[in-house]
XYZ file of C-alpha atoms in Angstrom:
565
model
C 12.580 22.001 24.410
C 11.775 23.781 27.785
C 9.082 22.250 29.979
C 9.580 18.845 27.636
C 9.333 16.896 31.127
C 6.466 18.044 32.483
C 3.763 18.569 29.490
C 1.388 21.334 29.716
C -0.275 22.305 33.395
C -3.789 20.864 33.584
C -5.037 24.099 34.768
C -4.546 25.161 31.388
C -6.280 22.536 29.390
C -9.934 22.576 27.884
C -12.755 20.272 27.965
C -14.058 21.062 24.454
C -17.130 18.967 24.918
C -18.400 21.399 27.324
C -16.719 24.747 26.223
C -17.137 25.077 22.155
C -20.728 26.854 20.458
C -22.476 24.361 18.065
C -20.831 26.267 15.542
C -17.786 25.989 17.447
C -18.189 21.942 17.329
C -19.549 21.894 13.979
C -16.048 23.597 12.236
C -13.489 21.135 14.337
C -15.167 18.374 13.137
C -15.389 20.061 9.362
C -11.459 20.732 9.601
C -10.892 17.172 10.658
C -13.023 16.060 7.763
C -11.233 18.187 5.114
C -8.077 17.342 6.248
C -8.898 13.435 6.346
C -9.239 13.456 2.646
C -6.813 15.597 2.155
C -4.676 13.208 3.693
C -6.194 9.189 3.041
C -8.230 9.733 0.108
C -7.175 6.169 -0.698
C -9.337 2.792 -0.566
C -7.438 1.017 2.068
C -7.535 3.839 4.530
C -11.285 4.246 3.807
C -11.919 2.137 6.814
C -9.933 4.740 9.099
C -11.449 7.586 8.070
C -15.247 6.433 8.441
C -14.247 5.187 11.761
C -12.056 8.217 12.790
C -14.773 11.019 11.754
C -17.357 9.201 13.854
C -15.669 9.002 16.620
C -14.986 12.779 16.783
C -18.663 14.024 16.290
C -19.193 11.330 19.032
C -16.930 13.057 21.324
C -18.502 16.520 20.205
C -21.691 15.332 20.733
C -23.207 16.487 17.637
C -26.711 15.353 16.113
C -27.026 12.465 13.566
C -27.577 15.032 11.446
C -24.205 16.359 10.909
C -22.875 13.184 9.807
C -24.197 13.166 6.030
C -22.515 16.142 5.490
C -19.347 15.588 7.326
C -19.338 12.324 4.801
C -19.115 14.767 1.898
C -16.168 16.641 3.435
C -14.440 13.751 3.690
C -14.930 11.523 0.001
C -14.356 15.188 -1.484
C -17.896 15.410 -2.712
C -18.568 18.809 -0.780
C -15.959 21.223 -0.994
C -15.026 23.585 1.748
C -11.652 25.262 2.455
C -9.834 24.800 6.168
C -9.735 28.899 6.385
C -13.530 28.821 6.396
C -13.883 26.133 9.748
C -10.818 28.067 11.547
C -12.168 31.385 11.099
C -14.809 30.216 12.644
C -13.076 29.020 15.643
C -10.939 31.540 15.833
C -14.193 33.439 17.338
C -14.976 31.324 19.976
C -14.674 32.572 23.902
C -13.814 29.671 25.064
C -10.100 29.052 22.433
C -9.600 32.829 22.620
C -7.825 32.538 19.377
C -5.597 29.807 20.850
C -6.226 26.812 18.289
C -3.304 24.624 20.307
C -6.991 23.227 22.166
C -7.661 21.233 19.219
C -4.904 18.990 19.244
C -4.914 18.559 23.060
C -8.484 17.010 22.169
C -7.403 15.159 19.367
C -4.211 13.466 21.372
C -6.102 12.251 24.184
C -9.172 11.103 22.057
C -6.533 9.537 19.646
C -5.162 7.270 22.350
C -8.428 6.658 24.283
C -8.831 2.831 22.954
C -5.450 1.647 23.773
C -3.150 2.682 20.405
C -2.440 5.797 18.675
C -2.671 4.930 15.331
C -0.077 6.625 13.138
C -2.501 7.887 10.705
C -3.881 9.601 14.300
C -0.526 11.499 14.736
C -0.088 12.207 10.814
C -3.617 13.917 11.302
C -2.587 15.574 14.190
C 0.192 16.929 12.593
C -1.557 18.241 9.918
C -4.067 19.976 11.991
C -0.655 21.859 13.656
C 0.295 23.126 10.261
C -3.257 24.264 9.268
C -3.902 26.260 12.531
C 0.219 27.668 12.262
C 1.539 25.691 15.611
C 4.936 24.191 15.377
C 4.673 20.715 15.740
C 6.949 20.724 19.527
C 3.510 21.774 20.866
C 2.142 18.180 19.661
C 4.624 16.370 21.751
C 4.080 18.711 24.372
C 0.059 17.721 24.858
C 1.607 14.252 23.833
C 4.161 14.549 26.990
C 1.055 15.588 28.971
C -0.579 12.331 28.185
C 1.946 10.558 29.498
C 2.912 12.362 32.435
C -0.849 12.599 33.683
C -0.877 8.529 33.812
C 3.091 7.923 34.714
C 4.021 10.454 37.275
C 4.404 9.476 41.202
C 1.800 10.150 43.063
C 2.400 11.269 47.400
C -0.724 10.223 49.578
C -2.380 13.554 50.579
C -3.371 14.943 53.805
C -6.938 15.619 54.594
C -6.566 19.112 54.234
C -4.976 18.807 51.094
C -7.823 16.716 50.052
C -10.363 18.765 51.156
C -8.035 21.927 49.068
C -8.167 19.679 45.650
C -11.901 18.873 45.518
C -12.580 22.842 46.327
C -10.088 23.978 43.587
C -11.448 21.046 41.054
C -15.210 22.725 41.647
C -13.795 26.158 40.628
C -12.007 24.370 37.309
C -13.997 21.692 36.356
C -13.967 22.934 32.720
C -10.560 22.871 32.531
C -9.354 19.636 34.118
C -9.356 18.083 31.029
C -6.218 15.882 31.825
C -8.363 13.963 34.655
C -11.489 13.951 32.477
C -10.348 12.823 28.991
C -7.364 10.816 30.498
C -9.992 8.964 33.034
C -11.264 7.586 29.964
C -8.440 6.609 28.684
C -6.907 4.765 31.806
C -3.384 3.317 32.450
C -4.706 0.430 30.268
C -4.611 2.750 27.063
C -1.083 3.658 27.969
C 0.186 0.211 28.692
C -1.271 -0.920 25.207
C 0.141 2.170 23.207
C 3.602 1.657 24.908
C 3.826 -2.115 24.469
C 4.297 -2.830 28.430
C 7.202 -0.105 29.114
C 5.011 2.298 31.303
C 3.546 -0.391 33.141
C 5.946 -0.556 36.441
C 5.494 3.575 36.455
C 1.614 3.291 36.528
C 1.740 0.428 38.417
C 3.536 2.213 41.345
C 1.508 5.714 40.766
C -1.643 4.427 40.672
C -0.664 1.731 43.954
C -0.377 5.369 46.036
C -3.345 6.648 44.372
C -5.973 4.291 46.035
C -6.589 7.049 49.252
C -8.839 8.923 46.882
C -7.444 9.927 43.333
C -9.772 11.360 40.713
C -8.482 8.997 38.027
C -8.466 6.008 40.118
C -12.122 6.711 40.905
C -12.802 7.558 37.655
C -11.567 3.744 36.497
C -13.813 2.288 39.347
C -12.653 0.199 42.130
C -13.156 -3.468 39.830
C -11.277 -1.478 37.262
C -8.720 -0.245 39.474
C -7.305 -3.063 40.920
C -7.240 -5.103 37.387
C -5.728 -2.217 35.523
C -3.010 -2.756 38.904
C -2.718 -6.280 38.453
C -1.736 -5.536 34.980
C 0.750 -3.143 35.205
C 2.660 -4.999 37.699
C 2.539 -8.380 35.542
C 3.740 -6.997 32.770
C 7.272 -7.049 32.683
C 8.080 -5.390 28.885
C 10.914 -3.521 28.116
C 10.349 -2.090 24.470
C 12.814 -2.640 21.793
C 16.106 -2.302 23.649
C 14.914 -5.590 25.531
C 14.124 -7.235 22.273
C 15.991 -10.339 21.663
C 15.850 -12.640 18.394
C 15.190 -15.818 20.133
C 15.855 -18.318 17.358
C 18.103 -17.836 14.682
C 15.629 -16.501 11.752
C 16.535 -17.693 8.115
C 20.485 -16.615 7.514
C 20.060 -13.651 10.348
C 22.714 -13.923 12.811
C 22.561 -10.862 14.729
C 19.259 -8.487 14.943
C 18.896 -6.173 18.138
C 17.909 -2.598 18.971
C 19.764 -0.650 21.332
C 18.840 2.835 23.017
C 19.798 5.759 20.055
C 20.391 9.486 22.361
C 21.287 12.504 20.778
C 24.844 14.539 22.082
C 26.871 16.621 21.703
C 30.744 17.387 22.322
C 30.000 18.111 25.574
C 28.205 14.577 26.459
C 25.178 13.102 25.798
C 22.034 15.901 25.656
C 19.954 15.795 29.170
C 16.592 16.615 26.580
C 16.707 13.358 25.084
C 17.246 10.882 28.323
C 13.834 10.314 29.074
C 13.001 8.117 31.516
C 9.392 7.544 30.757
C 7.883 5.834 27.357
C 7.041 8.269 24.412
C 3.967 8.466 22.282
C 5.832 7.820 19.449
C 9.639 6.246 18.319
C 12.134 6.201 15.994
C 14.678 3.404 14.160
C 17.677 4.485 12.503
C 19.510 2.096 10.240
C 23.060 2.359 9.114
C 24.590 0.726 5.896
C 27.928 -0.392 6.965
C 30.094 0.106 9.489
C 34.020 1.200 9.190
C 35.335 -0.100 12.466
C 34.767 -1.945 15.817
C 34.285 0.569 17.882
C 30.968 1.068 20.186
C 29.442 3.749 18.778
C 29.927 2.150 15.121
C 26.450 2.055 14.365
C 25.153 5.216 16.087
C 27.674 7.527 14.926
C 25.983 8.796 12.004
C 23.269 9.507 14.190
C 24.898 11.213 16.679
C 22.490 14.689 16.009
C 19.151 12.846 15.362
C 16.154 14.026 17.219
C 13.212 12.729 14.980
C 11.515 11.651 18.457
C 12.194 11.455 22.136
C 12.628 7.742 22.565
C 14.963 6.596 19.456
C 16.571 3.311 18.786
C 19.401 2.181 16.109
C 19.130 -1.685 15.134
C 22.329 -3.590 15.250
C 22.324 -6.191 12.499
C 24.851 -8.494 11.026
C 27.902 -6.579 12.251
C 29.979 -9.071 11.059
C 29.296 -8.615 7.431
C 28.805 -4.745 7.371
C 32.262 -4.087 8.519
C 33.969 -6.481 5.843
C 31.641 -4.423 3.553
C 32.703 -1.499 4.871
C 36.871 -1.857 4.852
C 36.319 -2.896 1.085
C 34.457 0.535 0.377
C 36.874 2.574 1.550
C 39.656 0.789 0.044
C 38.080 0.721 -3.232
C 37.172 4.815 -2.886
C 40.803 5.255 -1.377
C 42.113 3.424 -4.915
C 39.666 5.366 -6.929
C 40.724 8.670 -5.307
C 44.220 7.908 -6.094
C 43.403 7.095 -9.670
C 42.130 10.346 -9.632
C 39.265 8.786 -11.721
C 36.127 9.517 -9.230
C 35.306 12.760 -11.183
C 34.653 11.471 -14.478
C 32.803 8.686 -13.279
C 30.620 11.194 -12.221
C 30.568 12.969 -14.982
C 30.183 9.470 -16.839
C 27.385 8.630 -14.991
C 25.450 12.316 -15.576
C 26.168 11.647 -19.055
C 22.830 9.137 -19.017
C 24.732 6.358 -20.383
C 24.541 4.466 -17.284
C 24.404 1.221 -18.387
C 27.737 1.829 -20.424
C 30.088 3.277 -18.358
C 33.457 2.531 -19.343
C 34.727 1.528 -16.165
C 38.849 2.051 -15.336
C 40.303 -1.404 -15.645
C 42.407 -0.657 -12.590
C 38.955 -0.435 -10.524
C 37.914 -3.735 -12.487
C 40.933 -5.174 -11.670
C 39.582 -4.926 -7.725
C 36.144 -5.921 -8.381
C 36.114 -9.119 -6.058
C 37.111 -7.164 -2.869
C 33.320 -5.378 -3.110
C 31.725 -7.822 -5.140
C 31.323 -10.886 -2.606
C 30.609 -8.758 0.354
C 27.998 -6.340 -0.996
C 26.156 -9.574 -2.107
C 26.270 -11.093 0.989
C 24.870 -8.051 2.556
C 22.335 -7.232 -0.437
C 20.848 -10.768 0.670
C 21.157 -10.661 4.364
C 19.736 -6.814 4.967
C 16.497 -8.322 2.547
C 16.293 -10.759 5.438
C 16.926 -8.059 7.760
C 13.755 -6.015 6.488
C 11.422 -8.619 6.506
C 12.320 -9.689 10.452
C 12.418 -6.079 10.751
C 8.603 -6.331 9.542
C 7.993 -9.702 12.318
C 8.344 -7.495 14.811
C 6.952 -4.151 14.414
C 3.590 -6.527 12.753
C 3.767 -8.097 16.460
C 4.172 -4.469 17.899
C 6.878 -5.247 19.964
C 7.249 -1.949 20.391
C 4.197 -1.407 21.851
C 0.571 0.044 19.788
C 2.068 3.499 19.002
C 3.746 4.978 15.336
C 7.118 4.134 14.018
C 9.328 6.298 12.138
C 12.099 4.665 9.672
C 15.384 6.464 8.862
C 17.889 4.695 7.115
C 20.527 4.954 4.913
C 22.352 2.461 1.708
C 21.742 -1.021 3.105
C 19.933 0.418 5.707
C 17.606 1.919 3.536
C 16.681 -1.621 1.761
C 16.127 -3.346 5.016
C 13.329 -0.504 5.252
C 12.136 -1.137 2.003
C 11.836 -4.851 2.680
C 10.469 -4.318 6.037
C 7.938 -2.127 4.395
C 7.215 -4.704 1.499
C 6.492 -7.501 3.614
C 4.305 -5.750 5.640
C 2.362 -4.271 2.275
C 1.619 -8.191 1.685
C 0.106 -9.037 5.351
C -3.666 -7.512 6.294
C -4.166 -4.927 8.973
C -0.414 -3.579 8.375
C -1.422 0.148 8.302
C -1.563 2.645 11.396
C 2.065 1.671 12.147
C 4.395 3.446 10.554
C 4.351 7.079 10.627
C 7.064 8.159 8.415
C 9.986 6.295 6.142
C 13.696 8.189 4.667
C 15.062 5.703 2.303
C 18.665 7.571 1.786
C 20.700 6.335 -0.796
C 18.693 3.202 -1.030
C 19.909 0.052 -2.981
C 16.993 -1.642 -4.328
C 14.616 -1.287 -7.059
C 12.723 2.121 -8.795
C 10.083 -0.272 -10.013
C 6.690 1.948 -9.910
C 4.423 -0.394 -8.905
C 6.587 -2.098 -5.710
C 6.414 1.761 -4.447
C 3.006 2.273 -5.219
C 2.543 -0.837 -2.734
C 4.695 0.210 -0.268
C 3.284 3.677 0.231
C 0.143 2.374 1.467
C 1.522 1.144 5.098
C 2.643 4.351 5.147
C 0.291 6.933 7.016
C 3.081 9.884 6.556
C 5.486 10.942 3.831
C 7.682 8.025 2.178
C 10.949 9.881 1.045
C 13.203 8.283 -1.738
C 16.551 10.517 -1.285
C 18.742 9.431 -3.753
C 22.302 11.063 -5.564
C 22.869 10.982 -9.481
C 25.691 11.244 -9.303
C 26.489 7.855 -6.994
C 29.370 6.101 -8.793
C 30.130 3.538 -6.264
C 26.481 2.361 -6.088
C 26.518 2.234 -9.772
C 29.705 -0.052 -10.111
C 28.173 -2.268 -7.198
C 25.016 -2.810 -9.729
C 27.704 -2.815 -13.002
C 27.270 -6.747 -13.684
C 23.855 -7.218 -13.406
C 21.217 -6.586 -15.438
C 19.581 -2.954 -13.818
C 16.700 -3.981 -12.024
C 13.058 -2.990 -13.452
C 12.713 0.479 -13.178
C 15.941 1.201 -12.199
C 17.994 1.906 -8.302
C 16.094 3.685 -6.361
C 19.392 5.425 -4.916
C 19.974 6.712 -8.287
C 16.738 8.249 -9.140
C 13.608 9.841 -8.374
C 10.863 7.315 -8.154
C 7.822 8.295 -10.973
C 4.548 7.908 -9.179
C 1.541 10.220 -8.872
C 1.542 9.372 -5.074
C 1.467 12.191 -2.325
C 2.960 10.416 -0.037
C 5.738 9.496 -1.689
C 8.639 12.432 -2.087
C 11.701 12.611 -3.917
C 14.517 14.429 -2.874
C 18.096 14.872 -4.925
C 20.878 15.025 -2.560
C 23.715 15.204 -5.358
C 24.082 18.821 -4.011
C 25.355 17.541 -0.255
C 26.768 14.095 -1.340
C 29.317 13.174 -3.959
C 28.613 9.815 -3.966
C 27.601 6.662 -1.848
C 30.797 6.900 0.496
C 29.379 10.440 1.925
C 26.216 9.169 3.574
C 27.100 8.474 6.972
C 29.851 11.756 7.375
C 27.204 13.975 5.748
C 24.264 12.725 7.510
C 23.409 15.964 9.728
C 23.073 17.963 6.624
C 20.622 15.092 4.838
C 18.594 15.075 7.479
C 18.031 18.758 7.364
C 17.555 18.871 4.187
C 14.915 16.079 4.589
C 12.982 18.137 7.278
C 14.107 15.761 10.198
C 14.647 17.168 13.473
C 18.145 17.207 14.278
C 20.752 18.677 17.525
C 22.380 21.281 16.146
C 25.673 22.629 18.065
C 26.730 25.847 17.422
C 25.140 25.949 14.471
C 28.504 23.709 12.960
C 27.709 19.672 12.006
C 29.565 17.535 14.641
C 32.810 16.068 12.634
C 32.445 12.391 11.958
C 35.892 10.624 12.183
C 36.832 8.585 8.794
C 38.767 5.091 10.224
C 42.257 4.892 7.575
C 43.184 1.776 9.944
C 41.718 -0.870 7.767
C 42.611 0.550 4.213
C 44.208 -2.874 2.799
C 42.701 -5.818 0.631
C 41.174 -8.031 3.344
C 43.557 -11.493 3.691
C 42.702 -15.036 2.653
C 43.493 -15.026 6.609
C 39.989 -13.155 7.805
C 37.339 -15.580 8.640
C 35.094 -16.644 5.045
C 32.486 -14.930 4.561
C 29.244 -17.148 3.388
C 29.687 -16.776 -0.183
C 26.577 -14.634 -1.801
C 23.829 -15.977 -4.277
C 24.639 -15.128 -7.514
C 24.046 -11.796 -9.153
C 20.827 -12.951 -11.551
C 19.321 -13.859 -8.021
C 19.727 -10.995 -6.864
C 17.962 -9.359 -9.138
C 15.080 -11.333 -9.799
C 14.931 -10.628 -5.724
C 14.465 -6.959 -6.472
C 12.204 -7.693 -8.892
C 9.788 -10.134 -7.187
C-alpha cells in the first residue's frame, strides 16, 4: 500500500492528551471500555482488561472518578452503545471528524512498556471497524512507530537546528511521534521486536547525540544504556532461529523469510527491511517435491502481515507423505471412484464407508507415513509452542496459518501453550485449514483462550482422503476437526465450510489463494486471476523397498488416545 515505508508524517499526528474536551476524553475511554468486553469478557483475560482500561484514563488524564463507571462498561453491568461515544467524538475540533487519531493513540500507548500485546492489536482492530477505517491505516500508524525509532538520522547544521526548534514551537500539539514515542524509547522497540531493530536504533540514535528531541527526551544516563543495548544485542528474529539440540524425535525445525510475488518477481511492498509490529507463520502439510520453494509455494500470494515466515519441518517425512498422496489420489482418480466416496461420505455414514478394495489393497503406501507424520508434526506443535513461549520472535503478536498437518502442529502448539501460565497476549489470530486432529469440545474450548483474535476451524465434508487416513481407528472424541464444524458457544472460535472451493484434502495447497479469501486473509492478488500452482507427476509410483526406512509410526490406538489426551 502507498506510503507503506514511510508511516504517516508527524506533522499530521495528534497529541490527544492535550487536544480532546473532557467529553472528548470521557467517550474514547467509554468506546475502549465497550469494546473490551465486547471482546475478553472471559475470566482469564480479566487481568488485561482491568489493567488495559487504567492505563488509558491514565494517559487521558481523567479523574478517579471516571473509573467506577468505566468498570461497568467493561463487566457489562452498564450498557451503552459505541454510536453513542463516537458521536460524540465525531464533534470534537480537534479530530475534525477524522477518528484515524484514536488508534494512532492507542498504537503508541499499546507499545509504550516494551510489548504489544496481541489482545492490544485485536483491540485496535476493533476500534478500526467501529469508527469505519480499513485496517491498512493500523499498520500505517504501526509503520510510523517504527520508522520514528529506526530511521537514519544526518547530524544537522546549526541553522537547521535553530529551523526545527522554531517549527516544533509552532506544532507542539501535533508532534505526537516525538512525544508519545519519547516515552516509549528504542528500549520498547527492541523488546517488542525481540532484538531485530536493535543495530537500526543503535546506529540512528549513535548520530542523534548533537541534540535530538528523542534522545533528550530518554536523558543522557538513559541514552547511552538504551545505546549500549542496541549494539549488544545481536538477534535476528525467526529466520536466525536454530534448534540447537535435537528436541524429542524432531529432526529438522527452522523458519525461513515467507515474501509475497508475483509472475513478475518477488513484490517490492513486502521486502521490508525494518522489523514489523506484528508477524506471521505459515505451515504447509506436505510437500510434493524437492524443489526450493516446496514449502512456500502455497503461499506464494499471502500478505497476512509485512514480515512473514514459513517453518520448515521434517522435510524428510512430508515428501514421502506427499508422493504417497498423490499416488493414492492418482489411483483413486483412475478408479473413477473419488465421486462416490464423496457422496459416501455426505451420506453421514462415516464410520461405514464401504471402501473400494482396490484403494484397500494400497493402504500401506499412506498408512506408515501419515503416522509417522501424525506423531512428528504433534512434536512439531509443541516445539513450535518452546519458542514463541520464549518469544523468540521478539514481545509482539503472532498470527498462525496452516493447513492438514500444518494445521495440527498449530493445534498442538496452541495446546501446549493453553497448559503453561502467562501464555496469552501472543497470538493474535489462528486458520486451522483442513486440520487433522480432534473436534473434541472441550480441547477447543481450551485452546481458544491463548487466542486474543478469531480461531478459525476451516474444514471440507466432503474430505475423502482424510477420512480413509482416519478409516482404522477408532474416530477420535468428538470427531476430525477437518471434517466438521467444531460445536462451541465461543466467539472466538469460527467455522468455515470450504467443501464449496475444495473437493477434498489433495486441493489445499493448489487452492490456497481462494481459502484464504474466503477466510478474510489478506492476500496479492494479480490480475485479479489466482497464480497457477504446478502439480509434480514425477514421483507418481509406489515408493521402493530401496528409499531410505522411514522410522516406523506408533500404532494407530496411540494415536488416538494422543488426540484424545
Amino acid at each position: 500500500f502507498e506510503g507503506s515505508e514511510q508511516g504517516i508524517e508527524e506533522n499530521d499526528l495528534l497529541d490527544l492528551t492535550k487536544e480532546l474536551t473532557d467529553a472528548g476524553k470521557y467517550s474514547y475511554v467509554g468506546l475502549c471500555a465497550v469494546s473490551l468486553h465486547a471482546l475478553f469478557d472471559t475470566e482469564w483475560d480479566k487481568q488485561f482488561c482491568q489493567k488495559c482500561l487504567k492505563c488509558i484514563i491514565k494517559h487521558m488524564e481523567l479523574p478517579n472518578t471516571v473509573e467506577p463507571i468505566m468498570q461497568l462498561l467493561l463487566s457489562g453491568e452498564m450498557e451503552n452503545t459505541v454510536e453513542s461515544f463516537t458521536d460524540i467524538l465525531k464533534t470534537e475540533d480537534a479530530l475534525e471528524g477524522n477518528l484515524t487519531y484514536l488508534l494512532q493513540d492507542l498504537i503508541a500507548l499499546a507499545v509504550q512498556e516494551g510489548e504489544y500485546d496481541a489482545r492490544w492489536r485485536v483491540l485496535i482492530r476493533q476500534i478500526a471497524t467501529v469508527i469505519g477505517a480499513k485496517f491498512e491505516e493500523v499498520e500505517l500508524y504501526e509503520i510510523t512507530v517504527i520508522h520514528c525509532l529506526t530511521r537514519d538520522h544526518r547530524v544537522l547544521s546549526e541553522a537547521e537546528k535553530k529551523a526545527m526548534k522554531s517549527r516544533a514551537r509552532l506544532v507542539k500539539a501535533k508532534r505526537y511521534a516525538m512525544i508519545g514515542l519519547a516515552t516509549i524509547g528504542g528500549g520498547a522497540l527492541i523488546g517488542v521486536t525481540g532484538g531485530l531493530a536493535a543495530p537500526l536504533i543503535g546506529s540512528g540514535l549513535a548520530s542523534m547525540v548533537g541534540g535530538s528531541a528523542l534522545f533528550s527526551a530518554l536523558g543522557y544516563g538513559a541514552g547511552a544504556a538504551v545505546v549500549g543495548t542496541f549494539f549488544g544485542a545481536a538477534g535476528a528474529g525467526l529466520a536466525g532461529y536454530k534448534m540447537n539440540k535435537r528436541v524429542g524425535e524432531i529432526e529438522e525445525f527452522a523458519f525461513g523469510q515467507l515474501c509475497p510475488y508475483t509472475e513478475n518477481g518477488r513484490d517490492g511492498m513486502t521486502m521490508v527491511t525494518t522489523p514489523q509490529l506484528d508477524i506471521s507463520i505459515a505451515l504447509s502439510g506436505w510437500i510434493k517435491d524437492e524443489s526450493e520453494d516446496n514449502f512456500t509455494r502455497p503461499w506464494k500470494t499471502l500478505c497476512s502481515s509485512r514480515e512473514q515466515y514459513y517453518l520448515r519441518y521434517e522435510s524428510t517425512y512430508l515428501l514421502e507423505l506427499g508422493r504417497a498422496m498423490e499416488y493414492i489420489m492418482t489411483i483413486a482418480l483412475s478408479m473413477a471412484t473419488q465421486e462416490a466416496l464423496k457422496f459416501t461420505i455426505l451420506s453421514g455414514i462415516v464410520n461405514a464407508v464401504a471402501w473400494p478394495a482396490g484403494l484397500l489393497g494400497l493402504a500401506s503406501v499412506i498408512d506408515n507415513p501419515w503416522g509417522v507424520c501424525c506423531r512428528r508434526s504433534a512434536q512439531v506443535g509443541k516445539h513450535l509452542a518452546e519458542v514463541l513461549i520464549n518469544r523468540e520472535h521478539g514481545r509482539r503478536p503472532v498470527t498462525l496459518i496452516g493447513y492438514s498437518l500444518g494445521a495440527r502442529v498449530i493445534f498442538y502448539c496452541l495446546r501446549e501453550m493453553s497448559e503453561r501460565d502467562n501464555c496469552t497476549g501472543v497470538i493474535q489470530d489462528a486458520y486451522l485449514i483442513g486440520a487433522p486432529c480432534t473436534g473434541n469440545v472441550e480441547k477447543w474450548e481450551r485452546i481458544c483462550k491463548v487466542v486474543a483474535g478469531k480461531i478459525t476451524n476451516a474444514y471440507c465434508k466432503t474430505d475423502w482422503l482424510l477420512r480413509f487416513l482416519y478409516r482404522t481407528l477408532s474416530m477420535p472424541r468428538g470427531g476430525v476437526a477437518g471434517l466438521q464444524a467444531i460445536d462451541i458457544n465461543n466467539k472466538r472460535l469460527r467455522n468455515v465450510d470450504l467443501s464449496h472451493i475444495v473437493s477434498g484434502h489433495g486441493d489445499y495447497p493448489d487452492k490456497m489463494q481462494e481459502i484464504l479469501i474466503e477466510l478474510g486473509v489478506r492476500v496479492i492478488e494479480h490480475d485479479g486471476e489466482q497464480l497457477a500452482i504446478t502439480r509434480s507427476h514425477e514421483h507418481l509410483v509406489v515408493p521402493s523397498n530401496n528409499n531410505k526406512p522411514m522410522n516406523k509410526s506408533q500404532s494407530d490406538s496411540v494415536l488416538v488416545q494422543n488426540d484424545n489426551k
